Structure formats: structure tokens, C-alpha cells
Coordinates of C-alpha atoms and ligand atoms in Angstrom, one line a residue:
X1 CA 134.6 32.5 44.5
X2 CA 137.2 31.6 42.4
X3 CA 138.6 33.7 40.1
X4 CA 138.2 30.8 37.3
X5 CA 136.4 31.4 34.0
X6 CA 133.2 30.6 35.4
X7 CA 133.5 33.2 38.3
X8 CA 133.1 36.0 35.2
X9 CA 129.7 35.7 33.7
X10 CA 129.0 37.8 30.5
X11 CA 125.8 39.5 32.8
X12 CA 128.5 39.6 35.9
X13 CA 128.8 43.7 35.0
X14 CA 125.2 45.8 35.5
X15 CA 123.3 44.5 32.7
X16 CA 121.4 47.5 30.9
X17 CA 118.5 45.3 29.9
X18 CA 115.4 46.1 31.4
X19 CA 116.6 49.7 32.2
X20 CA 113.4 51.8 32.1
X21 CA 115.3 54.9 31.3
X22 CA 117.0 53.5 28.0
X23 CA 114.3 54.1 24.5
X24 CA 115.4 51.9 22.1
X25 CA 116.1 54.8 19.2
X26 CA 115.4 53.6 15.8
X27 CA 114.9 56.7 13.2
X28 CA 118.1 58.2 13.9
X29 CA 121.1 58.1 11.5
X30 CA 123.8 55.4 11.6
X31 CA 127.0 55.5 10.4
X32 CA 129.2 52.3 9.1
X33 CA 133.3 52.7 8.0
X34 CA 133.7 50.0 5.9
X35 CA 131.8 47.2 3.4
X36 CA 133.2 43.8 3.8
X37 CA 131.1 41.1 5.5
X38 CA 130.6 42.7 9.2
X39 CA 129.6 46.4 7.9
X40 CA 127.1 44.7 5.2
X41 CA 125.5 42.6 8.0
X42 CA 125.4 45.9 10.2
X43 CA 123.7 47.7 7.8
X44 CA 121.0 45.0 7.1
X45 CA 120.3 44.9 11.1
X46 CA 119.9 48.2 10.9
X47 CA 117.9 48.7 8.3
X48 CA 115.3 46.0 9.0
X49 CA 115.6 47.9 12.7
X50 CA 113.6 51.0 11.7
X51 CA 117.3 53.3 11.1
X52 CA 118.9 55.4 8.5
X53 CA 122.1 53.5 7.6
X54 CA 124.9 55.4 5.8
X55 CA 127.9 53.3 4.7
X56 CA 131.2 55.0 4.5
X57 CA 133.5 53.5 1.6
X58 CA 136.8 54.2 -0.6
X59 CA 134.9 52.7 -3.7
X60 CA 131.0 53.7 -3.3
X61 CA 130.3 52.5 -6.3
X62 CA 131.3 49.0 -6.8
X63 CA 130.0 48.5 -3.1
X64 CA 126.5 50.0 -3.4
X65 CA 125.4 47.1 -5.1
X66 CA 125.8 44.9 -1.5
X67 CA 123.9 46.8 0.2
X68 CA 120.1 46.8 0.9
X69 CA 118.7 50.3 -1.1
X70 CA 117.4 51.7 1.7
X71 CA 121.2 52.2 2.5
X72 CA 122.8 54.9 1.5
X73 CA 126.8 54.3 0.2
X74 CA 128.9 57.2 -0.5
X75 CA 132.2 58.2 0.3
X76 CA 133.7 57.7 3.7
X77 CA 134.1 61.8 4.5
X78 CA 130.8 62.5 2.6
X79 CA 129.5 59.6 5.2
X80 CA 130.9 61.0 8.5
X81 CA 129.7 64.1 7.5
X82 CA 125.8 63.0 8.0
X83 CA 125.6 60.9 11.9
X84 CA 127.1 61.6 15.0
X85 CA 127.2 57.7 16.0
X86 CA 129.9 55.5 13.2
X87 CA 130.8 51.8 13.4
X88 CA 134.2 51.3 12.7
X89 CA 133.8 48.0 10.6
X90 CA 137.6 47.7 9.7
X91 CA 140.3 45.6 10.5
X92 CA 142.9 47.3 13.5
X93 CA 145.8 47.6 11.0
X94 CA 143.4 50.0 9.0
X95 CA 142.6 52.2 11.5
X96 CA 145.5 54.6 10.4
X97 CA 144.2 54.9 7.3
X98 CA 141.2 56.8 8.4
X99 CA 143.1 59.5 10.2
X100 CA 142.4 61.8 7.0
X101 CA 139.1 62.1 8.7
X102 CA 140.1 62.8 11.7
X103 CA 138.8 67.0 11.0
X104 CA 135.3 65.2 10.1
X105 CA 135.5 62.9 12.7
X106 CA 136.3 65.1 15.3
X107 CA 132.8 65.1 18.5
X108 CA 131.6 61.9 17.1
X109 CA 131.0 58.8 18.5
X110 CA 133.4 55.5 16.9
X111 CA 131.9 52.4 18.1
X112 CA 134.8 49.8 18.1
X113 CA 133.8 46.7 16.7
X114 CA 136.9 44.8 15.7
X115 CA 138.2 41.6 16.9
X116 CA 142.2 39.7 17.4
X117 CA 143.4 36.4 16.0
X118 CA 145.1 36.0 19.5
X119 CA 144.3 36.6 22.7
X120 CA 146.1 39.4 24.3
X121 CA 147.5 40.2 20.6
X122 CA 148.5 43.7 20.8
X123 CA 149.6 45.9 24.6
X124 CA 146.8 48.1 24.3
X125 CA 142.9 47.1 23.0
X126 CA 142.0 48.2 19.6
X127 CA 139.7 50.4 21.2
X128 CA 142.6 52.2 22.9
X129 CA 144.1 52.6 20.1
X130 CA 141.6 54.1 18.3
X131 CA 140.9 56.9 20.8
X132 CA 144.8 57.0 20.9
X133 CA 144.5 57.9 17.3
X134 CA 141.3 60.1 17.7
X135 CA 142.0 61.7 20.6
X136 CA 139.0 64.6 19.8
X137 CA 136.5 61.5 19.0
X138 CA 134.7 59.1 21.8
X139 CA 135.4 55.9 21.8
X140 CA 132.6 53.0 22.7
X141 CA 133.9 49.1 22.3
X142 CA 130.9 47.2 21.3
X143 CA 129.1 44.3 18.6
X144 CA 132.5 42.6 18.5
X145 CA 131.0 39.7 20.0
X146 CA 128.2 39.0 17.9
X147 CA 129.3 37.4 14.4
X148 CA 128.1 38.3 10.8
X149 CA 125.9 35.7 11.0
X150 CA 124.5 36.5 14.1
X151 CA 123.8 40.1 13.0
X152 CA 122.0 39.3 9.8
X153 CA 119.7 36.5 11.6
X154 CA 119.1 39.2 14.2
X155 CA 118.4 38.3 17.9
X156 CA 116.2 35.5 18.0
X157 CA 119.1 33.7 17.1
X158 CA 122.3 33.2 18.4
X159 CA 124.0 35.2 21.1
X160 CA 122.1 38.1 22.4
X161 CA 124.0 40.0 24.7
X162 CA 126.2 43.0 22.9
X163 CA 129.2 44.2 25.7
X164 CA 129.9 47.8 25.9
X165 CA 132.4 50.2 27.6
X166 CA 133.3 53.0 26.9
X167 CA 134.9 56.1 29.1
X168 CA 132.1 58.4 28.4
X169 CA 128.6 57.5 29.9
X170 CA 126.4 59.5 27.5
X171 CA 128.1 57.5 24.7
X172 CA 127.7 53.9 26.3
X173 CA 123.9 55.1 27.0
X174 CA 123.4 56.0 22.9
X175 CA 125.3 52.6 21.8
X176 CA 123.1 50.6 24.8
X177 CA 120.0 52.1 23.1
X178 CA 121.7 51.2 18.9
X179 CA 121.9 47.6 20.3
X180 CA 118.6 47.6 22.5
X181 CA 116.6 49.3 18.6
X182 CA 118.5 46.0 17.3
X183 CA 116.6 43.6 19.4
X184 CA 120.1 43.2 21.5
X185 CA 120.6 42.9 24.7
X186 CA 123.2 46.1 26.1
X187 CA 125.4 45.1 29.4
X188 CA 127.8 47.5 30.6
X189 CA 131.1 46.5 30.9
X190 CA 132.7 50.0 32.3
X191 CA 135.8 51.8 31.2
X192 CA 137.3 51.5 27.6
X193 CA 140.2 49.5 29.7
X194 CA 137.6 46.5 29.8
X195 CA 138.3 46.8 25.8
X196 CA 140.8 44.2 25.9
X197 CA 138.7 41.9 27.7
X198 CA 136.0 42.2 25.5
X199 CA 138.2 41.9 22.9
X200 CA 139.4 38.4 24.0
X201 CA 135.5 36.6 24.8
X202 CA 135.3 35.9 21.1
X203 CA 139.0 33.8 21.1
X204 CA 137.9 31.6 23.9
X205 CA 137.6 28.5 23.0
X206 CA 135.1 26.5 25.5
X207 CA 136.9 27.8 28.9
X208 CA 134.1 26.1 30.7
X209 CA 134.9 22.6 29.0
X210 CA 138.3 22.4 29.7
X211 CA 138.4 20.3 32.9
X212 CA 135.8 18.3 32.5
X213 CA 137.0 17.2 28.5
X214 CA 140.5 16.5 30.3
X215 CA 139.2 14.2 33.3
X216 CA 136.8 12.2 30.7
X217 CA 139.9 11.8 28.6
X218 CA 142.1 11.0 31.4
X219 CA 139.3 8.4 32.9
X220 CA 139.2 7.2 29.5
X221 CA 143.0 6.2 29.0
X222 CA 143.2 4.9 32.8
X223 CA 139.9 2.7 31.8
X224 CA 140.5 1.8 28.3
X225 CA 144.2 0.9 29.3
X226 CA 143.1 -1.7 32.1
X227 CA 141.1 -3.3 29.8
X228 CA 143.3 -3.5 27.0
X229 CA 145.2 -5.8 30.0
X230 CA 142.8 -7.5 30.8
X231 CA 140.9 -8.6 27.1
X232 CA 143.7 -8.5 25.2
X233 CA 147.5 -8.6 27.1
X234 CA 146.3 -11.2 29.3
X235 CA 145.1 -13.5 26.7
X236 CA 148.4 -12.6 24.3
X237 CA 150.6 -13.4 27.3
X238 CA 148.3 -16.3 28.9
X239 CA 147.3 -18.4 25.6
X240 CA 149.1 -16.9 23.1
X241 CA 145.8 -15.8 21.6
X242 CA 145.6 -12.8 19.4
X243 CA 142.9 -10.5 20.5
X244 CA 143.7 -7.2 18.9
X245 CA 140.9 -6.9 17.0
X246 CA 139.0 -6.4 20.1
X247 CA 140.5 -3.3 20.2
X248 CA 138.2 -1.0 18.1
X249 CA 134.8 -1.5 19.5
X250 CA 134.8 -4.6 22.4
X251 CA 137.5 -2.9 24.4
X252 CA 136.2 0.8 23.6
X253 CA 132.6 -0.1 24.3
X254 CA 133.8 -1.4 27.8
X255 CA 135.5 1.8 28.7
X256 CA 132.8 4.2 27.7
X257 CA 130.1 2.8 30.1
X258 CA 132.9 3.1 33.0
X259 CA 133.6 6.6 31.7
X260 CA 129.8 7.5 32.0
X261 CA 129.3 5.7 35.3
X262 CA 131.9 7.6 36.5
X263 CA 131.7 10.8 35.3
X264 CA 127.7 11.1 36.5
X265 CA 129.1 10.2 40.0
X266 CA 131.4 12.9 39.7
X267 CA 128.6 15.6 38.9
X268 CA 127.2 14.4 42.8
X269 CA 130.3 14.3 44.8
X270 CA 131.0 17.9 44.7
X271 CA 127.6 18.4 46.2
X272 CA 128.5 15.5 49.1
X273 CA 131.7 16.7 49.5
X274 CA 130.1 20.2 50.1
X275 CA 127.4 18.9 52.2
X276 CA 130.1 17.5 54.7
X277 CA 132.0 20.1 54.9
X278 CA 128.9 22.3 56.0
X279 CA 127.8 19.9 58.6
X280 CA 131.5 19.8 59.8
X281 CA 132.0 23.2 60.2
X282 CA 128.2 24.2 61.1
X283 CA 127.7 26.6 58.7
X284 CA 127.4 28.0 55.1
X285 CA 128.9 31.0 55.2
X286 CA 132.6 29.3 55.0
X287 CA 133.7 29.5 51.8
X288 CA 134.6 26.2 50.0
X289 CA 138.4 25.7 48.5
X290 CA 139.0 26.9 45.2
X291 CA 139.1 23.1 44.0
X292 CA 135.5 21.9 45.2
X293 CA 134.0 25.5 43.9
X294 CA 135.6 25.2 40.4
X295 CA 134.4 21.1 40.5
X296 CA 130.6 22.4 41.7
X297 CA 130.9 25.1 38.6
X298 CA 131.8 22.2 36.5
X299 CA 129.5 19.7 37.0
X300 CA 126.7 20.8 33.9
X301 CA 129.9 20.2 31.5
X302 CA 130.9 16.7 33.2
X303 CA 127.4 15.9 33.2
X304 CA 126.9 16.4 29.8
X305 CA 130.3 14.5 28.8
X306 CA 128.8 11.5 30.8
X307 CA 125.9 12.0 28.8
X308 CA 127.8 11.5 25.6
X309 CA 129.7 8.4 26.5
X310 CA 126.8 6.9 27.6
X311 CA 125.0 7.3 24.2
X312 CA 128.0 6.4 22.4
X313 CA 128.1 3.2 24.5
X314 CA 124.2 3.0 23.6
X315 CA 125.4 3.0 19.4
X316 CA 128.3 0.5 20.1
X317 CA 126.4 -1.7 21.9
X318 CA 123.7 -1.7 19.5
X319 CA 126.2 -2.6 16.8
X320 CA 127.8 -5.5 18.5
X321 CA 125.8 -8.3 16.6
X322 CA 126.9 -6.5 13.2
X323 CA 130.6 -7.7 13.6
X324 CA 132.1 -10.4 11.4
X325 CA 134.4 -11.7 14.6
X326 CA 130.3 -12.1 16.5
X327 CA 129.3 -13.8 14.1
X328 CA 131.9 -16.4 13.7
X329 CA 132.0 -16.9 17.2
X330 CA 127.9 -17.1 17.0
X331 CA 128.7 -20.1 14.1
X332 CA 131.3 -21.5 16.0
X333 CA 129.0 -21.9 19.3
X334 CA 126.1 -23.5 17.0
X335 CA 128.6 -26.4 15.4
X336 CA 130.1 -27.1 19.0
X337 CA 126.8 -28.0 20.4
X338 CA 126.0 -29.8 17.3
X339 CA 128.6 -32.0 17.6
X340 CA 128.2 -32.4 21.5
X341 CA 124.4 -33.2 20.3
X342 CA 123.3 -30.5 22.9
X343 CA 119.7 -29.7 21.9
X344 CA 118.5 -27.5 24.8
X345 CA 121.0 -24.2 26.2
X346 CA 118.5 -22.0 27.7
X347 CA 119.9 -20.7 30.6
X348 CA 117.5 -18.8 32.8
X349 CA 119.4 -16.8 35.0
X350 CA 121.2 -15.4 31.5
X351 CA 118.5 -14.9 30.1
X352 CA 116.7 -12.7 33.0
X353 CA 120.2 -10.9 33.7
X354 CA 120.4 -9.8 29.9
X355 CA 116.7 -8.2 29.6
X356 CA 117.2 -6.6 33.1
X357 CA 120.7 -5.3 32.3
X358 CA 119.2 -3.9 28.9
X359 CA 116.2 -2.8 30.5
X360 CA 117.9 -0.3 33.1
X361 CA 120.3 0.4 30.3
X362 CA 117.9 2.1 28.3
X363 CA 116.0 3.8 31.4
X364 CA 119.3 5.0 32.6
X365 CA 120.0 6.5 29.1
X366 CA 116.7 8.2 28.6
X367 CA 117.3 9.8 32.4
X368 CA 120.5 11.3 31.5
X369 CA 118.9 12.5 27.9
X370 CA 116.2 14.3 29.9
X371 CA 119.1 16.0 32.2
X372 CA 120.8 16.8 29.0
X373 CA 117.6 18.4 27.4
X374 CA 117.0 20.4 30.5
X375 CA 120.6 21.7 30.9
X376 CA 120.5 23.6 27.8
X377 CA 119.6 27.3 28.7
X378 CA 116.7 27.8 26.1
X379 CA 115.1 24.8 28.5
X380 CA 116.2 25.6 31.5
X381 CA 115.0 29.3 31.4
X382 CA 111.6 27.6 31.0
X383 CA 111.7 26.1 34.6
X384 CA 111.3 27.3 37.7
X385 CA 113.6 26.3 40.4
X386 CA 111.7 23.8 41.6
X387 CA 111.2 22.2 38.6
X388 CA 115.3 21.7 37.3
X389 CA 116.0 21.1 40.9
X390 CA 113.9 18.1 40.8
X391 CA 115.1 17.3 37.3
X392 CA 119.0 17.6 38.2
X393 CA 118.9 16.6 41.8
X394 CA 116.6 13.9 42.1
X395 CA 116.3 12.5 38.9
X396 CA 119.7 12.9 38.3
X397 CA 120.5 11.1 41.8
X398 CA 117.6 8.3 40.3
X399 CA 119.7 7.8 37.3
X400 CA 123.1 7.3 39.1
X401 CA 120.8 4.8 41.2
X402 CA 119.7 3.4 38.2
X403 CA 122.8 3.5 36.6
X404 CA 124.6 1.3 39.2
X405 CA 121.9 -1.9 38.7
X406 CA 122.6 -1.6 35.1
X407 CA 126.4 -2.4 36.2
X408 CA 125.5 -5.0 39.3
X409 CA 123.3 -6.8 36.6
X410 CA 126.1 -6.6 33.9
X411 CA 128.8 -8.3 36.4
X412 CA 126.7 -10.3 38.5
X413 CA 128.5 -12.3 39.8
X414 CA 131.6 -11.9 38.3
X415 CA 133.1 -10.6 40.8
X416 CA 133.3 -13.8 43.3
X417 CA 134.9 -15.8 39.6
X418 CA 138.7 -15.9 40.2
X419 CA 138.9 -16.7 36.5
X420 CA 137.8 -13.2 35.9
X421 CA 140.4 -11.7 37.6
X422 CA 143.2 -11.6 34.6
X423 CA 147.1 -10.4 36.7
X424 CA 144.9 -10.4 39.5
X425 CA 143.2 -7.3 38.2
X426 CA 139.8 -7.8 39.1
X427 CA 136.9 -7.4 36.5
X428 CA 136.8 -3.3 35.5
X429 CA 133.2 -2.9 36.8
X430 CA 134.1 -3.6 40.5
X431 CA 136.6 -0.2 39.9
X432 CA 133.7 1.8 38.6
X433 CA 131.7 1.0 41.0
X434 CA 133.7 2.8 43.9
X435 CA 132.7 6.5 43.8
X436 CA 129.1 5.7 42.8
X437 CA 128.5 3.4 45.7
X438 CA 130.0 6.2 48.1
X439 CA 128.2 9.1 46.7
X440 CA 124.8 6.8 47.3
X441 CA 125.7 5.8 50.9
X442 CA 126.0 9.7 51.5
X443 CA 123.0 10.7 50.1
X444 CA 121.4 7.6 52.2
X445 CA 123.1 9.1 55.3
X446 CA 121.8 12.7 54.7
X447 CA 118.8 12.2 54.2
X448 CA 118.6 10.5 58.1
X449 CA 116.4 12.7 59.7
X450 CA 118.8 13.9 62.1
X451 CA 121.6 14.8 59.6
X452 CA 118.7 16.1 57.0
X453 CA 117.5 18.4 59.5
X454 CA 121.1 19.7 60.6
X455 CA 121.8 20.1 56.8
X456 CA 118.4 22.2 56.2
X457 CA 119.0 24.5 59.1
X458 CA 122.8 25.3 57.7
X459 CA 121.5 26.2 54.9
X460 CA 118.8 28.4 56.1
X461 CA 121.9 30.6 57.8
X462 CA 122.0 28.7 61.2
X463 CA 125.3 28.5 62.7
X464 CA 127.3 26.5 64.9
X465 CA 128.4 27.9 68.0
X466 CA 126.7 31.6 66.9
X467 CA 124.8 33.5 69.9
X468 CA 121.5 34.5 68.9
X469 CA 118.9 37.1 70.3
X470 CA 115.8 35.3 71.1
X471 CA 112.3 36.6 72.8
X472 CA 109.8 34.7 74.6
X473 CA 106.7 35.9 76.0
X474 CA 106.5 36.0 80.1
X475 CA 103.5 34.7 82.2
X476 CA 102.0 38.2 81.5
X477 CA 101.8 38.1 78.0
X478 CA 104.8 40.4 77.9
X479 CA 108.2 39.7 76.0
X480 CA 111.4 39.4 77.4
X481 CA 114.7 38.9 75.6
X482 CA 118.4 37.4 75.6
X483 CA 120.4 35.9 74.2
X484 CA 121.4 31.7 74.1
X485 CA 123.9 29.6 72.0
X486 CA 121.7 28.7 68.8
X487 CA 123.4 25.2 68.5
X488 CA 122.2 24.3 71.9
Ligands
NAP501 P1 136.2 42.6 5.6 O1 135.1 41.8 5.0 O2 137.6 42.4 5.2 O3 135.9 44.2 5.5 C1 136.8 45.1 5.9 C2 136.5 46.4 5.2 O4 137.4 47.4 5.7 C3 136.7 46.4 3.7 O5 135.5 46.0 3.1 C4 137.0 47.9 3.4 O6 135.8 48.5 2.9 C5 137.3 48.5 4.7 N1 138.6 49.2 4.7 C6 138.8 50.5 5.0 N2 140.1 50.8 4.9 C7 140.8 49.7 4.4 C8 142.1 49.5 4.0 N3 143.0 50.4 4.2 N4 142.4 48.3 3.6 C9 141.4 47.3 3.4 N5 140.1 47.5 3.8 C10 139.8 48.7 4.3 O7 136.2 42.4 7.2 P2 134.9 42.2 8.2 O8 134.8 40.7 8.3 O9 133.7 42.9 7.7 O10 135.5 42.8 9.5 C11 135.5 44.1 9.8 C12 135.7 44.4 11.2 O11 134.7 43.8 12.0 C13 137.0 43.8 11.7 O12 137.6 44.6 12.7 C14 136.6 42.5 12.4 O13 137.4 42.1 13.5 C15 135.2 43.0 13.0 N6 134.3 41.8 13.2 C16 133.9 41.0 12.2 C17 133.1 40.0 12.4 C18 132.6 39.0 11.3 O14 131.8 38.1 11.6 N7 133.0 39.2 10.1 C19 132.6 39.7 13.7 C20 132.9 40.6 14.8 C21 133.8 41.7 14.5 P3 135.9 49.6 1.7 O15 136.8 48.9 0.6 O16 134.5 49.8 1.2 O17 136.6 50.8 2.2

């Protein structure tokens, strides 16, 4: 695996859901330091969870007020004083401020809930630091993951999972069953020196999407820059004509489609590229490079980007005839065969390219909407495997199929025109069509009965050149053994 993003999900440490021994434990008393936005939104969960909830603050009474009654809000030392288990809902740079309870505080449990600006921010977690200043107290890093928001709305919406560590088992097991009362989900995340890693899941900003948001963007420029040559350099240069304002939506709704095309065909190379490599080397067991893992974790996130261009191409093209420049050009085409006195320009093959082109357009689009839908994990928890295999493989293969006719019927025959090819660029489609046409060739090959069969047994463990014990039952009904090459 590769030590990527990816290669750490949130569940990747033992998850404490679903463990029989933890009783979720509303009734007891709670404790909360602290009554700005996070401690209010505590208490409420709490509250509405079945526990006693006692807020800690320096000014009891101007705060009570923001609380639900069934809280009680005194005095931070009057507070401490009543629960064995407090939420630290302060800010880090605080923290020192409480060590005048530090006598009260002393055997209790502080769960850590605070949260950087940066990540990495400080050399030691805020949790560390804590127990650094409350050495007699145990420290349990926890909730900083869920927002306000998400606390108030509870768990039915919103993230789920709560991360705890802590240095002390018997402490992470009594926050585990806080969060599991709360309708959370606990995983255990080990020692307090996970802190600062907990710390930093909230500062991430879409790790996942990285790669995949910089090859769209980069497809885009190569794309949108060979045909900004080719619709509006080449004419400039040719005819002196001025084409710019082609730019905003004729040249951008040319690139998107190629964008889209491409970026679906990149969702199934990974999986050929894999494939290959499996029947070259005869097994499964080898691990991939980093590169082609980190592309097969990927492909959801390209495959939704692919998604998005292609309905943005969907809007733009849908908006074509709205444009002034159309609809001069539209005019202009009407008074030219007026004059020429041409009464009749049906042209059939046009005409049947156009509604077939649109046709698989919109097919193709409503193929990668349904991959979209059933990416998103609320959906995809509702399948079995069988089911968003299907969905992702086949009919995600069907709409790459589907999405190459929609580009053979848009260039027809474009391709064999030399006037279409502008510097002797030829027209952008032929490009596109590249690493689609080779990802469908090797799906074609692979699924040759021969290579299919080869591909089915790797993956069910067989090896290449790996001896294997086999028995086989002698003319008397009685088994003998040894051993023979299973690739033979
Ligand atoms: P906040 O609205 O500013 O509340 C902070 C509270 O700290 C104040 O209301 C204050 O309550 C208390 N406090 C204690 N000593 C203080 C001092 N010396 N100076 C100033 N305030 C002091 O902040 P918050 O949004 O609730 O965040 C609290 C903690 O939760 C932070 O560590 C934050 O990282 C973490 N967190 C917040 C969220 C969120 O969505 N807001 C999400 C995850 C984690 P009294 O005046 O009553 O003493």
C-alpha cells in the first residue's frame, strides 16, 4: 500500500463500534469547561442524550441563559467538583488559565476537544499539552472532529465517527461509551501521541481530490489550449478573422467533452494497466507500484470530475442557440440561400448524425449520473458487491463505450477533411479518442476466453510457476499425493 492519504482510513485503527462489551451510559454526569459555541452544542447533545450536563463557566450567570434548563451552569470549580469525566471546550492558549483547578481537577478525566488553524501548528498536540499541564489528570483526545453543527444535529447527520486516544484504556473505554450514549460512532485511535494526528483530520482540505482536480485541470489547459489554435489562432493568422469571442463558451464547450472523455478513460486504465501486470507476472500477490495503487485509489474522485465536465458540457451545449453571434450566423445563412434562391437544404446524413450524436449524448450523461449517484457512500452502503460492481464496472465500461459513438458521431468524418486539420493539428476529437480506444481494445482482449480464464484464476490466488500439493484417487479408491507445477 502506499503510504498516501488514502492508505489511512478514519476506521483503519480498531473501530469500537459494535463492541459488545461497551454500554452506551447515559444517566451519568458530564462535565463541560467552557460556554462558547462548541461547549453549548455539547451540552445540547448531551442533554437530548439521556445525561446530567454541568457547564463550568467564569460568568455563570450571563451564560445560563444559552443553555438548555436541564443544564446546570455554575462556576468552573463548583463544576469540576460534581463529574469525574469534563470536556475541555476552550481554546489551547486557554488552557493555562485553568491550572487554578488543577487541586479539583486532580483523578479526573479531561477529554480534549480542541482543534489548530494549521496543520502541525504547535511541537506537541494540544492534548499533550494538557496532560503536560495536568500531570495528576487523564487525558482522552476526542469530538474534535465533529463541528458544532454536527453536534447539535446529532448523528443522523453529518460525520459519525468520533476518534479517541488516550494513554489510559479505562478512560478511552468511558469516552468510547460518552460518544457511543450520543449516537456516535467511537474508533480507537491509541496513544495520546496519535493526538496530533487527530488534531490535523479537521485542516485537511480534500486530500483525496488533490490529483485528480490537478490532471482535470491540467487536461483542461493542454485541451482548451489546442483549441484555442485551432478555432481561433488559426483563423486570426489564416484570414485575418477575429474569432475571440469564441472563446467563452464555443472553445470552453469543446474542451469539456474532451476533459470528460478522457478523464472516464482514466478511471479504467488503472484497472487494465493492473490486469496486465497480473497476467505478466502470474500472480496477485505482487504488489503494484506506488503510482498505479495511488491512480486505482483515485479513480471515484476522477470519475466524479469526469462526471462534472460532462454535465457542464450538457448546460453549454444546451445554451448554444441562446448566443447573439448563433444567431447572426443563423440570419446570415437564411439571406445567403435567399439570394442563391436555394429553396431545399435538408441534408440527410446531417440530420441523422445530429439526433444520433444527441441521442448517445444524453444516454452517456445519464450513465455517468447513475455512477455518480451510486458513488456516494449513503448509496453505495445500500448495495451489495455485486450490485456497484455491476454499476461501476460494467456500466461504467458501457458508458465509456457509449461515450466514444457520441464522439465518432460528432467528427464523423472529419477526420479524412484536410481542411480540418488547422497547422496540421488534426481535429481535437481524434486526440481524445486515444486512451479510450486502448482501454476498449483491452477489455475486448481480456475478456477472450483464454486470457479471461488466466485472469480469473490469478485472482483466485493461482500462481505462476508455484508447486502445489495435489491428490488424486488410485484405481482402489484410495488417495495418493504430490506435488506438480500448478501453471502446467
Ligand atoms: P468559543 O465560542 O470562543 O468558546 C470558548 C470558551 O472558552 C468561551 O466561551 C469561554 O467560556 C471559555 N474560556 C475559558 N477560559 C477562557 C479564557 N481565558 N479566555 C477566553 N475564553 C475562555 O470557542 P468554541 O468554538 O466553543 O471552541 C471551543 C473549543 O472547541 C476550541 O478548542 C475549539 O478548537 C474546539 N472545537 C470547536 C468546534 C466548533 O465547531 N466550534 C469544533 C471542534 C472543536 P466562559 O466565558 O464561560 O468561561
Amino acid at each position: 500500500m502506499s503510504g498516501g492519504d488514502m492508505a489511512k482510513p478514519l476506521l483503519g485503527h480498531g473501530s469500537i463500534e459494535g463492541d459488545p462489551s461497551i454500554t452506551p451510559a447515559p444517566g451519568r454526569t458530564i462535565g463541560v469547561l467552557g460556554s462558547g459555541d462548541f461547549a453549548r452544542s455539547l451540552a445540547i447533545r448531551l442533554v437530548c442524550s439521556g445525561f446530567k450536563v454541568v457547564v463550568g463557566s467564569r460568568n455563570p450567570k450571563r451564560k445560563a441563559g444559552l443553555f438548555p434548563s436541564a443544564a446546570e451552569v455554575t462556576f468552573q470549580a463548583e463544576a469540576v467538583k460534581k463529574t469525574d469525566v469534563i470536556f475541555v471546550a476552550v481554546f489551547r492558549e486557554h488552557y493555562s488559565t485553568l491550572c487554578d483547578l488543577a487541586d479539583v481537577l486532580a483523578g479526573k478525566i479531561l477529554v480534549d476537544v480542541s482543534n489548530n488553524t494549521e496543520v502541525n501548528h504547535h511541537k506537541e498536540s494540544n492534548a499533550e499539552y494538557l496532560a503536560s499541564l495536568f500531570p495528576a489528570c487523564t487525558i482522552v483526545k476526542g469530538f474534535n472532529v465533529l463541528s458544532a453543527w454536527t453536534l447539535q444535529s446529532g448523528a443522523r447527520d453529518g460525520n459519525k465517527q468520533v476518534l479517541i486516544c488516550s494513554n489510559n484504556q479505562e478512560a478511552k473505554r468511558t469516552v468510547a461509551e460518552i460518544a457511543q450514549g450520543m449516537g456516535f460512532t467511537p474508533v480507537d485511535m491509541g496513544c495520546l501521541s496519535s493526538a496530533c494526528e487527530i488534531e490535523n483530520i479537521p485542516l485537511r482540505l480534500l486530500p483525496a481530490w488533490k490529483i485528480p482536480i490537478f490532471l482535470a485541470l491540467g487536461l483542461f489547459l493542454c485541451f482548451f489550449t489546442y483549441n484555442l489554435i485551432r478555432q481561433v489562432i488559426h483563423p486570426y493568422i489564416r484570414e485575418q478573422k477575429n474569432k475571440l469571442y469564441k472563446i467563452p463558451i464555443e472553445v470552453v464547450n469543446t474542451t469539456l467533452p474532451c476533459v470528460a472523455y478522457v478523464m472516464l478513460s482514466l478511471v479504467y486504465l488503472p484497472g487494465v494497466l493492473a490486469a496486465c501486470s497480473q497476467l505478466y507476472y502470474g500472480t496477485k500477490y505482487r504488489p503494484f507500484p506506488d503510482w498505479l495503487d495511488q491512480w486505482l485509489q483515485h479513480r471515484k474522485q476522477i470519475g466524479l470530475l469526469s462526471f462534472f465536465c460532462a454535465a457542464l458540457h450538457a448546460v453549454y451545449s444546451f445554451c448554444l442557440p441562446m448566443r447573439r453571434s448563433h444567431r447572426y450566423q443563423l440570419i446570415e445563412t437564411a439571406v445567403k440561400q435567399a439570394v442563391e434562391k436555394k429553396m431545399n437544404i435538408w441534408v440527410e446524413e446531417e440530420v441523422w448524425r445530429m439526433e444520433i450524436y444527441i441521442s448517445v449524448g444524453i444516454i452517456a450523461l445519464g450513465l455517468l449520473s447513475l455512477l455518480a449517484i451510486t458513488s456516494l457512500p449513503s448509496i453505495a452502503n445500500s448495495l451489495n458487491w455485486r450490485e456497484f460492481s455491476f454499476i461501476q464496472s460494467t456500466l461504467g465500461f458501457v458508458a465509456l463505450v457509449i461515450s466514444t459513438l457520441h464522439t465518432l458521431t460528432y467528427g464523423w468524418s472529419r477526420a479524412f477533411d484536410e481542411n480540418q486539420y488547422k497547422f496540421y493539428l488534426p481535429p481535437t476529437y481524434t486526440l481524445t479518442l486515444l486512451v479510450p480506444c486502448t482501454v476498449i481494445l483491452a477489455k475486448v482482449i481480456f475478456s477472450l476466453p483464454c486470457i479471461q480464464q488466466r485472469l480469473l484464476r490469478i485472482r483466485r490466488g493461482w500462481e505462476k510457476g508455484r508447486y502445489v500439493k495435489f491428490v488424486l484417487p488410485s484405481a482402489t479408491g484410495e488417495y495418493s499425493s504430490g506435488e506438480t507445477s500448478s501453471n502446467v
